[in-house]
Structure formats: C-alpha cells, structure tokens
mmCIF file of C-alpha atoms and ligand atoms in Angstrom:
data_model
loop_
_atom_site.group_PDB
_atom_site.id
_atom_site.type_symbol
_atom_site.label_atom_id
_atom_site.label_comp_id
_atom_site.label_asym_id
_atom_site.label_seq_id
_atom_site.Cartn_x
_atom_site.Cartn_y
_atom_site.Cartn_z
ATOM 1 C CA MET A 1 2.633 2.864 -18.287
ATOM 2 C CA ASN A 2 5.018 4.385 -20.803
ATOM 3 C CA LYS A 3 2.822 3.173 -23.657
ATOM 4 C CA HIS A 4 -0.258 4.792 -22.135
ATOM 5 C CA ASN A 5 1.492 7.923 -20.933
ATOM 6 C CA ILE A 6 0.929 7.251 -17.227
ATOM 7 C CA PRO A 7 3.447 9.033 -14.973
ATOM 8 C CA THR A 8 5.894 6.637 -13.329
ATOM 9 C CA ALA A 9 9.616 6.392 -12.599
ATOM 10 C CA ARG A 10 11.826 6.498 -15.702
ATOM 11 C CA SER A 11 13.336 3.063 -16.176
ATOM 12 C CA ARG A 12 15.346 0.767 -18.422
ATOM 13 C CA THR A 13 15.729 -2.996 -18.267
ATOM 14 C CA PHE A 14 19.015 -4.863 -18.655
ATOM 15 C CA THR A 15 20.114 -8.511 -18.913
ATOM 16 C CA ALA A 16 23.560 -10.151 -19.065
ATOM 17 C CA ASP A 17 23.396 -9.664 -22.863
ATOM 18 C CA ASN A 18 23.561 -5.883 -22.580
ATOM 19 C CA LEU A 19 25.564 -5.694 -19.350
ATOM 20 C CA GLU A 20 28.069 -3.135 -20.708
ATOM 21 C CA GLU A 21 25.274 -0.833 -21.794
ATOM 22 C CA GLY A 22 23.696 -1.240 -18.340
ATOM 23 C CA LEU A 23 26.958 -0.436 -16.562
ATOM 24 C CA ASN A 24 27.370 2.724 -18.646
ATOM 25 C CA TYR A 25 23.758 3.664 -17.963
ATOM 26 C CA VAL A 26 24.056 3.375 -14.162
ATOM 27 C CA SER A 27 27.436 5.159 -14.190
ATOM 28 C CA SER A 28 25.799 8.410 -15.256
ATOM 29 C CA HIS A 29 22.360 7.861 -13.698
ATOM 30 C CA PRO A 30 21.266 10.456 -11.100
ATOM 31 C CA THR A 31 21.644 9.005 -7.584
ATOM 32 C CA PRO A 32 20.181 7.269 -5.704
ATOM 33 C CA VAL A 33 19.724 4.543 -8.330
ATOM 34 C CA VAL A 34 16.983 1.937 -7.837
ATOM 35 C CA LEU A 35 17.808 -1.597 -9.053
ATOM 36 C CA LYS A 36 14.988 -4.119 -9.097
ATOM 37 C CA ALA A 37 15.186 -7.837 -9.803
ATOM 38 C CA ASP A 38 12.463 -8.339 -12.406
ATOM 39 C CA GLY A 39 11.368 -11.717 -10.995
ATOM 40 C CA LEU A 40 9.886 -12.701 -7.648
ATOM 41 C CA ALA A 41 12.404 -12.267 -4.817
ATOM 42 C CA ALA A 42 10.221 -12.479 -1.687
ATOM 43 C CA GLY A 43 10.085 -8.696 -1.403
ATOM 44 C CA LYS A 44 13.873 -8.436 -1.113
ATOM 45 C CA GLY A 45 14.838 -7.831 -4.732
ATOM 46 C CA VAL A 46 15.078 -4.034 -4.627
ATOM 47 C CA ILE A 47 18.390 -2.322 -3.926
ATOM 48 C CA ILE A 48 18.791 1.428 -3.641
ATOM 49 C CA SER A 49 22.349 2.493 -4.479
ATOM 50 C CA GLU A 50 23.502 5.821 -3.119
ATOM 51 C CA THR A 51 26.482 6.019 -5.486
ATOM 52 C CA ASN A 52 27.059 5.205 -9.150
ATOM 53 C CA GLU A 53 29.957 2.928 -8.201
ATOM 54 C CA HIS A 54 27.723 0.898 -5.870
ATOM 55 C CA ALA A 55 25.057 0.742 -8.593
ATOM 56 C CA ARG A 56 27.645 -0.691 -11.049
ATOM 57 C CA GLU A 57 28.748 -3.355 -8.553
ATOM 58 C CA THR A 58 25.144 -4.229 -7.690
ATOM 59 C CA LEU A 59 24.102 -4.521 -11.322
ATOM 60 C CA LYS A 60 27.020 -6.908 -11.933
ATOM 61 C CA GLU A 61 26.146 -8.967 -8.836
ATOM 62 C CA MET A 62 22.539 -9.236 -9.930
ATOM 63 C CA LEU A 63 23.129 -10.056 -13.601
ATOM 64 C CA VAL A 64 26.427 -11.960 -13.524
ATOM 65 C CA ASP A 65 26.577 -13.491 -10.017
ATOM 66 C CA ALA A 66 22.790 -14.164 -9.919
ATOM 67 C CA LYS A 67 22.439 -12.399 -6.547
ATOM 68 C CA PHE A 68 18.714 -13.225 -6.513
ATOM 69 C CA GLY A 69 18.939 -16.373 -8.647
ATOM 70 C CA ASP A 70 16.784 -16.382 -11.769
ATOM 71 C CA ALA A 71 14.779 -13.455 -10.391
ATOM 72 C CA SER A 72 17.670 -11.094 -11.213
ATOM 73 C CA SER A 73 18.370 -12.351 -14.732
ATOM 74 C CA ARG A 74 16.561 -9.166 -15.779
ATOM 75 C CA VAL A 75 17.131 -5.985 -13.789
ATOM 76 C CA VAL A 76 15.060 -2.834 -13.969
ATOM 77 C CA VAL A 77 17.075 0.315 -13.306
ATOM 78 C CA GLU A 78 14.723 2.995 -12.108
ATOM 79 C CA GLN A 79 14.599 6.655 -11.136
ATOM 80 C CA PHE A 80 14.306 7.144 -7.355
ATOM 81 C CA LEU A 81 10.970 8.745 -6.524
ATOM 82 C CA GLU A 82 11.137 10.908 -3.452
ATOM 83 C CA GLY A 83 7.936 11.950 -1.712
ATOM 84 C CA ILE A 84 5.068 10.642 0.387
ATOM 85 C CA GLU A 85 3.423 7.385 -0.608
ATOM 86 C CA LEU A 86 -0.312 6.779 -0.651
ATOM 87 C CA SER A 87 -2.731 4.290 -2.128
ATOM 88 C CA VAL A 88 -5.752 5.112 -4.252
ATOM 89 C CA PHE A 89 -8.410 2.482 -4.895
ATOM 90 C CA VAL A 90 -10.712 2.264 -7.872
ATOM 91 C CA LEU A 91 -13.657 -0.010 -8.555
ATOM 92 C CA THR A 92 -14.284 -0.460 -12.279
ATOM 93 C CA ASP A 93 -16.727 -2.393 -14.432
ATOM 94 C CA GLY A 94 -14.354 -2.011 -17.368
ATOM 95 C CA GLU A 95 -16.069 1.128 -18.662
ATOM 96 C CA ASN A 96 -17.145 3.168 -15.646
ATOM 97 C CA TYR A 97 -15.367 3.594 -12.347
ATOM 98 C CA LYS A 98 -15.783 4.837 -8.785
ATOM 99 C CA ILE A 99 -12.843 6.253 -6.871
ATOM 100 C CA LEU A 100 -12.818 4.814 -3.346
ATOM 101 C CA PRO A 101 -11.249 6.634 -0.369
ATOM 102 C CA GLU A 102 -7.473 6.971 -0.477
ATOM 103 C CA ALA A 103 -5.283 5.680 2.357
ATOM 104 C CA LYS A 104 -1.738 5.676 3.660
ATOM 105 C CA ASP A 105 -0.336 2.488 5.156
ATOM 106 C CA TYR A 106 2.591 1.794 7.512
ATOM 107 C CA LYS A 107 4.696 -1.147 6.412
ATOM 108 C CA ARG A 108 7.652 -1.283 8.813
ATOM 109 C CA ILE A 109 7.570 -3.071 12.160
ATOM 110 C CA GLY A 110 9.265 -0.263 14.115
ATOM 111 C CA GLU A 111 8.161 3.227 15.039
ATOM 112 C CA GLN A 112 9.297 6.085 12.772
ATOM 113 C CA ASP A 113 9.167 3.536 9.927
ATOM 114 C CA THR A 114 12.198 1.534 11.016
ATOM 115 C CA GLY A 115 12.992 -2.182 10.947
ATOM 116 C CA LEU A 116 11.716 -4.957 8.736
ATOM 117 C CA ASN A 117 8.823 -4.784 6.328
ATOM 118 C CA THR A 118 5.580 -6.432 7.440
ATOM 119 C CA GLY A 119 2.200 -7.202 5.930
ATOM 120 C CA GLY A 120 1.112 -3.790 7.311
ATOM 121 C CA MET A 121 1.038 -2.260 10.784
ATOM 122 C CA GLY A 122 -1.648 0.374 10.318
ATOM 123 C CA ALA A 123 -3.437 2.698 7.918
ATOM 124 C CA VAL A 124 -5.124 6.095 7.828
ATOM 125 C CA SER A 125 -7.825 7.569 5.580
ATOM 126 C CA PRO A 126 -8.227 10.318 4.428
ATOM 127 C CA VAL A 127 -4.713 11.482 3.600
ATOM 128 C CA PRO A 128 -4.526 15.283 4.039
ATOM 129 C CA PHE A 129 -2.317 16.087 1.043
ATOM 130 C CA ALA A 130 -4.677 14.131 -1.217
ATOM 131 C CA ASP A 131 -6.864 17.199 -1.686
ATOM 132 C CA ALA A 132 -9.229 17.845 -4.612
ATOM 133 C CA ASP A 133 -6.391 19.269 -6.715
ATOM 134 C CA PHE A 134 -4.100 16.247 -6.187
ATOM 135 C CA LEU A 135 -6.920 13.714 -6.635
ATOM 136 C CA GLY A 136 -7.982 15.541 -9.818
ATOM 137 C CA LYS A 137 -4.478 14.965 -11.188
ATOM 138 C CA VAL A 138 -4.666 11.305 -10.128
ATOM 139 C CA GLU A 139 -7.967 10.887 -11.958
ATOM 140 C CA ASP A 140 -6.871 12.653 -15.159
ATOM 141 C CA ARG A 141 -3.283 11.430 -15.380
ATOM 142 C CA VAL A 142 -3.550 7.941 -13.860
ATOM 143 C CA ILE A 143 -7.061 6.532 -13.423
ATOM 144 C CA LYS A 144 -8.546 7.471 -16.808
ATOM 145 C CA PRO A 145 -5.503 6.382 -18.851
ATOM 146 C CA THR A 146 -5.313 3.153 -16.821
ATOM 147 C CA ILE A 147 -8.946 2.203 -17.526
ATOM 148 C CA ASN A 148 -8.619 3.277 -21.170
ATOM 149 C CA GLY A 149 -5.282 1.429 -21.398
ATOM 150 C CA LEU A 150 -6.835 -1.815 -20.133
ATOM 151 C CA LYS A 151 -9.542 -1.494 -22.778
ATOM 152 C CA ALA A 152 -7.032 -0.665 -25.508
ATOM 153 C CA GLU A 153 -5.006 -3.768 -24.558
ATOM 154 C CA GLY A 154 -8.140 -5.927 -24.840
ATOM 155 C CA ILE A 155 -8.185 -6.681 -21.106
ATOM 156 C CA ASP A 156 -11.781 -6.977 -19.900
ATOM 157 C CA TYR A 157 -11.142 -6.129 -16.271
ATOM 158 C CA LYS A 158 -13.847 -5.732 -13.634
ATOM 159 C CA GLY A 159 -12.909 -5.245 -10.005
ATOM 160 C CA PHE A 160 -10.580 -3.318 -7.752
ATOM 161 C CA ILE A 161 -7.489 -1.531 -8.958
ATOM 162 C CA PHE A 162 -5.075 -0.619 -6.167
ATOM 163 C CA ILE A 163 -2.795 2.166 -7.338
ATOM 164 C CA GLY A 164 0.322 2.765 -5.237
ATOM 165 C CA LEU A 165 1.387 6.377 -5.789
ATOM 166 C CA MET A 166 4.173 8.716 -4.817
ATOM 167 C CA ASN A 167 3.258 12.350 -4.315
ATOM 168 C CA MET A 168 6.336 14.091 -5.663
ATOM 169 C CA GLY A 169 6.044 17.853 -5.305
ATOM 170 C CA GLY A 170 2.255 17.716 -5.752
ATOM 171 C CA ASP A 171 2.332 15.401 -8.794
ATOM 172 C CA PRO A 172 1.326 11.720 -8.693
ATOM 173 C CA TYR A 173 3.683 8.996 -9.968
ATOM 174 C CA VAL A 174 2.625 5.346 -10.063
ATOM 175 C CA ILE A 175 4.793 2.943 -8.072
ATOM 176 C CA GLU A 176 2.670 -0.177 -8.430
ATOM 177 C CA TYR A 177 -0.688 -1.630 -9.396
ATOM 178 C CA ASN A 178 -2.428 -4.495 -7.653
ATOM 179 C CA VAL A 179 -5.669 -6.129 -8.755
ATOM 180 C CA ARG A 180 -7.100 -6.390 -5.249
ATOM 181 C CA MET A 181 -7.765 -4.189 -2.231
ATOM 182 C CA GLY A 182 -4.940 -3.476 0.237
ATOM 183 C CA ASP A 183 -4.310 -4.817 3.713
ATOM 184 C CA PRO A 184 -4.590 -2.997 6.111
ATOM 185 C CA GLU A 185 -6.008 -0.243 3.862
ATOM 186 C CA THR A 186 -9.282 -2.161 3.462
ATOM 187 C CA GLN A 187 -9.899 -1.761 7.183
ATOM 188 C CA VAL A 188 -10.034 2.034 6.736
ATOM 189 C CA VAL A 189 -11.406 2.301 3.183
ATOM 190 C CA MET A 190 -14.502 0.103 3.605
ATOM 191 C CA PRO A 191 -15.678 1.815 6.825
ATOM 192 C CA ARG A 192 -15.647 5.137 4.926
ATOM 193 C CA ILE A 193 -18.004 3.922 2.183
ATOM 194 C CA GLN A 194 -21.530 4.873 3.167
ATOM 195 C CA SER A 195 -23.292 3.307 0.177
ATOM 196 C CA ASP A 196 -24.179 -0.358 0.063
ATOM 197 C CA VAL A 197 -21.019 -2.033 -1.231
ATOM 198 C CA LEU A 198 -23.003 -5.071 -2.367
ATOM 199 C CA GLU A 199 -24.861 -2.829 -4.843
ATOM 200 C CA LEU A 200 -21.511 -1.508 -6.033
ATOM 201 C CA PHE A 201 -20.176 -5.037 -6.518
ATOM 202 C CA ILE A 202 -23.296 -6.197 -8.408
ATOM 203 C CA ALA A 203 -23.085 -3.126 -10.646
ATOM 204 C CA THR A 204 -19.381 -3.872 -11.206
ATOM 205 C CA GLY A 205 -20.306 -7.337 -12.472
ATOM 206 C CA ASN A 206 -23.191 -6.029 -14.587
ATOM 207 C CA GLY A 207 -21.306 -3.122 -16.141
ATOM 208 C CA THR A 208 -23.702 -0.573 -14.608
ATOM 209 C CA LEU A 209 -21.464 1.237 -12.116
ATOM 210 C CA ASP A 210 -22.503 4.571 -13.648
ATOM 211 C CA GLN A 211 -26.089 3.958 -12.469
ATOM 212 C CA VAL A 212 -25.276 3.411 -8.796
ATOM 213 C CA ASP A 213 -25.165 6.139 -6.159
ATOM 214 C CA TYR A 214 -21.959 6.248 -4.262
ATOM 215 C CA GLU A 215 -21.515 8.200 -1.052
ATOM 216 C CA LEU A 216 -18.549 8.578 1.198
ATOM 217 C CA ASP A 217 -18.542 9.024 4.932
ATOM 218 C CA GLU A 218 -16.743 12.282 5.739
ATOM 219 C CA GLN A 219 -15.419 10.779 8.976
ATOM 220 C CA ALA A 220 -11.798 9.717 9.189
ATOM 221 C CA ALA A 221 -10.850 6.096 9.847
ATOM 222 C CA THR A 222 -7.614 4.711 11.268
ATOM 223 C CA THR A 223 -6.532 1.165 11.912
ATOM 224 C CA VAL A 224 -3.728 -0.164 14.097
ATOM 225 C CA VAL A 225 -2.552 -3.755 13.729
ATOM 226 C CA MET A 226 -1.780 -5.812 16.838
ATOM 227 C CA VAL A 227 0.855 -8.466 16.154
ATOM 228 C CA ALA A 228 2.540 -11.344 17.938
ATOM 229 C CA GLY A 229 5.800 -10.366 19.664
ATOM 230 C CA GLY A 230 8.721 -11.310 17.407
ATOM 231 C CA TYR A 231 6.784 -10.797 14.162
ATOM 232 C CA PRO A 232 7.878 -10.498 11.299
ATOM 233 C CA GLY A 233 10.524 -12.911 12.608
ATOM 234 C CA SER A 234 9.546 -16.029 14.549
ATOM 235 C CA TYR A 235 6.715 -15.789 17.052
ATOM 236 C CA ALA A 236 4.626 -17.992 19.324
ATOM 237 C CA LYS A 237 1.037 -19.070 18.634
ATOM 238 C CA GLY A 238 -1.761 -20.079 20.985
ATOM 239 C CA ALA A 239 -1.750 -17.130 23.445
ATOM 240 C CA THR A 240 -5.204 -16.387 24.885
ATOM 241 C CA ILE A 241 -6.567 -13.017 23.780
ATOM 242 C CA SER A 242 -8.691 -11.134 26.291
ATOM 243 C CA GLY A 243 -10.798 -8.006 26.130
ATOM 244 C CA ILE A 244 -12.139 -8.114 22.557
ATOM 245 C CA ASP A 245 -15.779 -8.063 23.700
ATOM 246 C CA SER A 246 -15.294 -4.915 25.759
ATOM 247 C CA VAL A 247 -14.217 -2.842 22.733
ATOM 248 C CA ASP A 248 -17.139 -0.597 21.827
ATOM 249 C CA GLU A 249 -15.352 2.479 20.461
ATOM 250 C CA ALA A 250 -13.687 0.647 17.550
ATOM 251 C CA MET A 251 -14.146 -2.226 15.097
ATOM 252 C CA VAL A 252 -12.052 -5.329 15.634
ATOM 253 C CA PHE A 253 -10.979 -7.228 12.502
ATOM 254 C CA HIS A 254 -9.587 -10.726 13.017
ATOM 255 C CA ALA A 255 -6.664 -12.042 10.973
ATOM 256 C CA GLY A 256 -4.338 -14.408 12.857
ATOM 257 C CA THR A 257 -6.816 -15.789 15.390
ATOM 258 C CA LYS A 258 -8.696 -19.015 15.988
ATOM 259 C CA ASN A 259 -11.082 -20.490 18.531
ATOM 260 C CA SER A 260 -9.424 -22.815 21.004
ATOM 261 C CA GLU A 261 -11.057 -26.057 22.146
ATOM 262 C CA GLU A 262 -11.911 -24.278 25.403
ATOM 263 C CA GLY A 263 -13.900 -21.685 23.415
ATOM 264 C CA THR A 264 -11.454 -18.820 23.882
ATOM 265 C CA VAL A 265 -9.900 -16.789 21.079
ATOM 266 C CA VAL A 266 -6.177 -17.452 20.708
ATOM 267 C CA THR A 267 -3.391 -16.100 18.528
ATOM 268 C CA ASN A 268 -2.679 -18.102 15.394
ATOM 269 C CA GLY A 269 -0.403 -16.004 13.196
ATOM 270 C CA GLY A 270 1.840 -12.960 13.081
ATOM 271 C CA ARG A 271 -0.662 -10.190 12.421
ATOM 272 C CA ILE A 272 -3.476 -10.938 14.843
ATOM 273 C CA LEU A 273 -6.082 -8.132 14.931
ATOM 274 C CA ALA A 274 -6.662 -4.740 13.279
ATOM 275 C CA ILE A 275 -8.463 -2.152 15.382
ATOM 276 C CA THR A 276 -10.302 0.489 13.359
ATOM 277 C CA GLY A 277 -11.498 3.707 14.938
ATOM 278 C CA LYS A 278 -13.576 6.401 13.279
ATOM 279 C CA GLY A 279 -14.011 10.047 14.193
ATOM 280 C CA ASP A 280 -14.550 13.594 12.982
ATOM 281 C CA SER A 281 -10.793 13.968 12.674
ATOM 282 C CA VAL A 282 -7.798 11.685 12.215
ATOM 283 C CA ALA A 283 -6.851 12.494 15.833
ATOM 284 C CA LYS A 284 -10.257 11.342 17.129
ATOM 285 C CA ALA A 285 -10.183 8.199 14.992
ATOM 286 C CA LEU A 286 -6.719 7.376 16.358
ATOM 287 C CA GLU A 287 -7.942 7.945 19.909
ATOM 288 C CA ASN A 288 -10.707 5.381 19.310
ATOM 289 C CA SER A 289 -8.292 2.882 17.740
ATOM 290 C CA TYR A 290 -5.828 3.161 20.619
ATOM 291 C CA ASN A 291 -8.544 3.129 23.311
ATOM 292 C CA GLY A 292 -9.807 -0.116 21.762
ATOM 293 C CA ILE A 293 -6.289 -1.540 21.766
ATOM 294 C CA GLY A 294 -5.923 -0.616 25.435
ATOM 295 C CA LYS A 295 -8.713 -3.084 26.267
ATOM 296 C CA ILE A 296 -7.204 -6.051 24.413
ATOM 297 C CA SER A 297 -4.229 -8.041 25.596
ATOM 298 C CA TRP A 298 -2.270 -11.277 25.283
ATOM 299 C CA GLN A 299 1.210 -12.319 26.223
ATOM 300 C CA ASP A 300 3.897 -10.625 24.074
ATOM 301 C CA GLU A 301 1.444 -8.436 22.123
ATOM 302 C CA TYR A 302 3.043 -5.642 20.063
ATOM 303 C CA HIS A 303 1.683 -2.699 18.084
ATOM 304 C CA ARG A 304 3.124 0.544 16.818
ATOM 305 C CA LYS A 305 2.242 3.565 18.910
ATOM 306 C CA ASP A 306 2.958 6.131 16.182
ATOM 307 C CA ILE A 307 0.399 5.238 13.507
ATOM 308 C CA GLY A 308 -0.926 8.477 11.972
ATOM 309 C CA GLN A 309 1.491 10.761 13.837
ATOM 310 C CA ASP A 310 3.068 11.937 10.559
ATOM 311 C CA ILE A 311 -0.431 12.771 9.267
ATOM 312 C CA LEU A 312 -1.192 14.766 12.422
ATOM 313 C CA ARG A 313 2.052 16.705 11.903
ATOM 314 C CA LEU A 314 1.014 17.474 8.310
ATOM 315 C CA LEU A 315 -2.312 18.781 9.611
ATOM 316 C CA ASP A 316 -0.647 21.113 12.151
HETATM 317 N N1 LIG B 401 -0.667 -2.499 2.168
HETATM 318 C C1 LIG B 401 -0.048 -2.834 0.984
HETATM 319 C C2 LIG B 401 -0.687 -3.918 0.239
HETATM 320 O O1 LIG B 401 -1.766 -4.388 0.543
HETATM 321 O O2 LIG B 401 -0.093 -4.327 -0.763
#
C-alpha cells in the first residue's frame, strides 16, 4: 500500500534483530499502539496497547519470549485507526472493475459489540455514511490504485477484492484486503445486485466487464445470523430446526445445517442460518429479517437483537 500510495495505517516492522530500535519506536509512538504478529495466530495476534510502557513490554514478549510462537518473530507496529469500519467489494477482470454494494458487518457474539469474535453475526447494506462523496474517495484513493498496483506488480488478478476500510473523519483507510467475498456480507451484497451476476462473472473471466450493464437494487438488505447456543465456544449439534418453510418475508441461507435421516433439518455447526430481509429502508429490512427469525426455532438458538441499531441511530 505504501508503494502504491494507498491510504492505510502508518506502520513499521521489527524483529529480534532490531529490538532496541523497536522499543525506542514504541516508546514515543502515539497511543494506543497496535502490535500485530506478522504470522498466522488464529485471529489472536493483535494487541492494542493503551500506554507506551505496555507497548514496550508487549513488543519484548512477542519478539523475545515468542508470545505467539513463530508467528510473532516479526511484529508490525501500527497506527491505531479510529472510526467506523465498513467493507467495499469490487469485481475486476484485471483491467475494468465494478464496485459492488458496500456493507457493514458485526463480528462480536454479544450485543453492543461485546464478547468474543465470531465468523459474523450480521450485516447491513447500504451503509449511510458511505455516500457518493465518501465512495468517490474510495474509488480514487483505494480502488483505482489497487487495480493499477496489481497490474504494475505483474499480478493478473480476476475476481473479487474485499476491501476492509476505516472511515476516519470522512477519509477511507485500508485495514485489510481479501481475495474473496465476505461472510455474512455476501448475504446482503448479492441480494442488492439486480443484474445477472452470471453475466458479470463470465465477463470477469473474459476481460469484458466494461461491456456489461450493472444495476443495483436501491432497496436495503440486512442479515442476522442464528447460531448454536455456546458458539463461538463449544456447542451442541443435531437439534431439530423448525419453521424454516414458513418464512416468506426473508431469505434463509443455510450454513451449519444438514438433513437428518428422518428428513428433518438439524443443526450441524456454530453458525447455522443467516436470515436476509430487504426493504425500502434499513429499518424495514431489519423488520423482515427479525420477523423471519421469529418463525424459526431450535433448542438453545441464539442471535443478536441489535444488528443495524447503530446504523438506525446514524440515520436519525
Ligand atoms: N466478515 C468478514 C469477513 O468475511 O472476513
């Protein structure tokens, strides 16, 4: 991102070889300080230090005491980005691109974004602060330099780019890229695409995305994920799910389900179903999602009841 001038958190990387330099760097770094293990650490390798002293101790623990094993043999020290997070999705054939609807997801298990991280508890699209002005900045400052950067690096990439962004004071900063769609963002992004997605995918493969019409549905979409009680910790499987067939105001996406030998649908994972509602407003879409949920049940079912409430407050 630095090479291609794409806005992101300022960062420097340290190893045990330049530990002293790293300790000096975090000692005068504005707080909070973000320390990230550079390797894979099962989603746990990020520590946010509120004080410089804590950042020094943490950096030592990561680099010298191998707090996250090999994963923390390199540590990225990063600026803390404060703002509201959202995800923007792009489909590219390597030359041309279409910007898909943006979405905001809800990662924590508990209401008011508390508790452990999950695979996603809900999502909303559109996101009200992602207006034409903000999305224009995203296109000019992030999407175009990303596509041009891939080309400049000799990477012939065709497919989805998932751009995780922070809106900091009206300016977009990239937090992460993924080369896939998001879950549960897909369950609100795809229902808002009015054009035939198969045509879009074929054009992506053929390098002709610029020749395909692409229309969005102006309606809002929201999804709420129903999970097994206990998730993301341990949970039971095999509970009989009832009521799916009576949901007519929302779409029901299956994830952790299977057919039992008796022909019923039973739970078979942590995240079980995602219930997507659509409507002329986020409030109406949420009403449809939650009305659908009200018809479905199994023993120890859990879902968050506050999906989209922050968006509704922003719209007030
Ligand atoms: N919802 C976040 C992700 O798919 O990575």
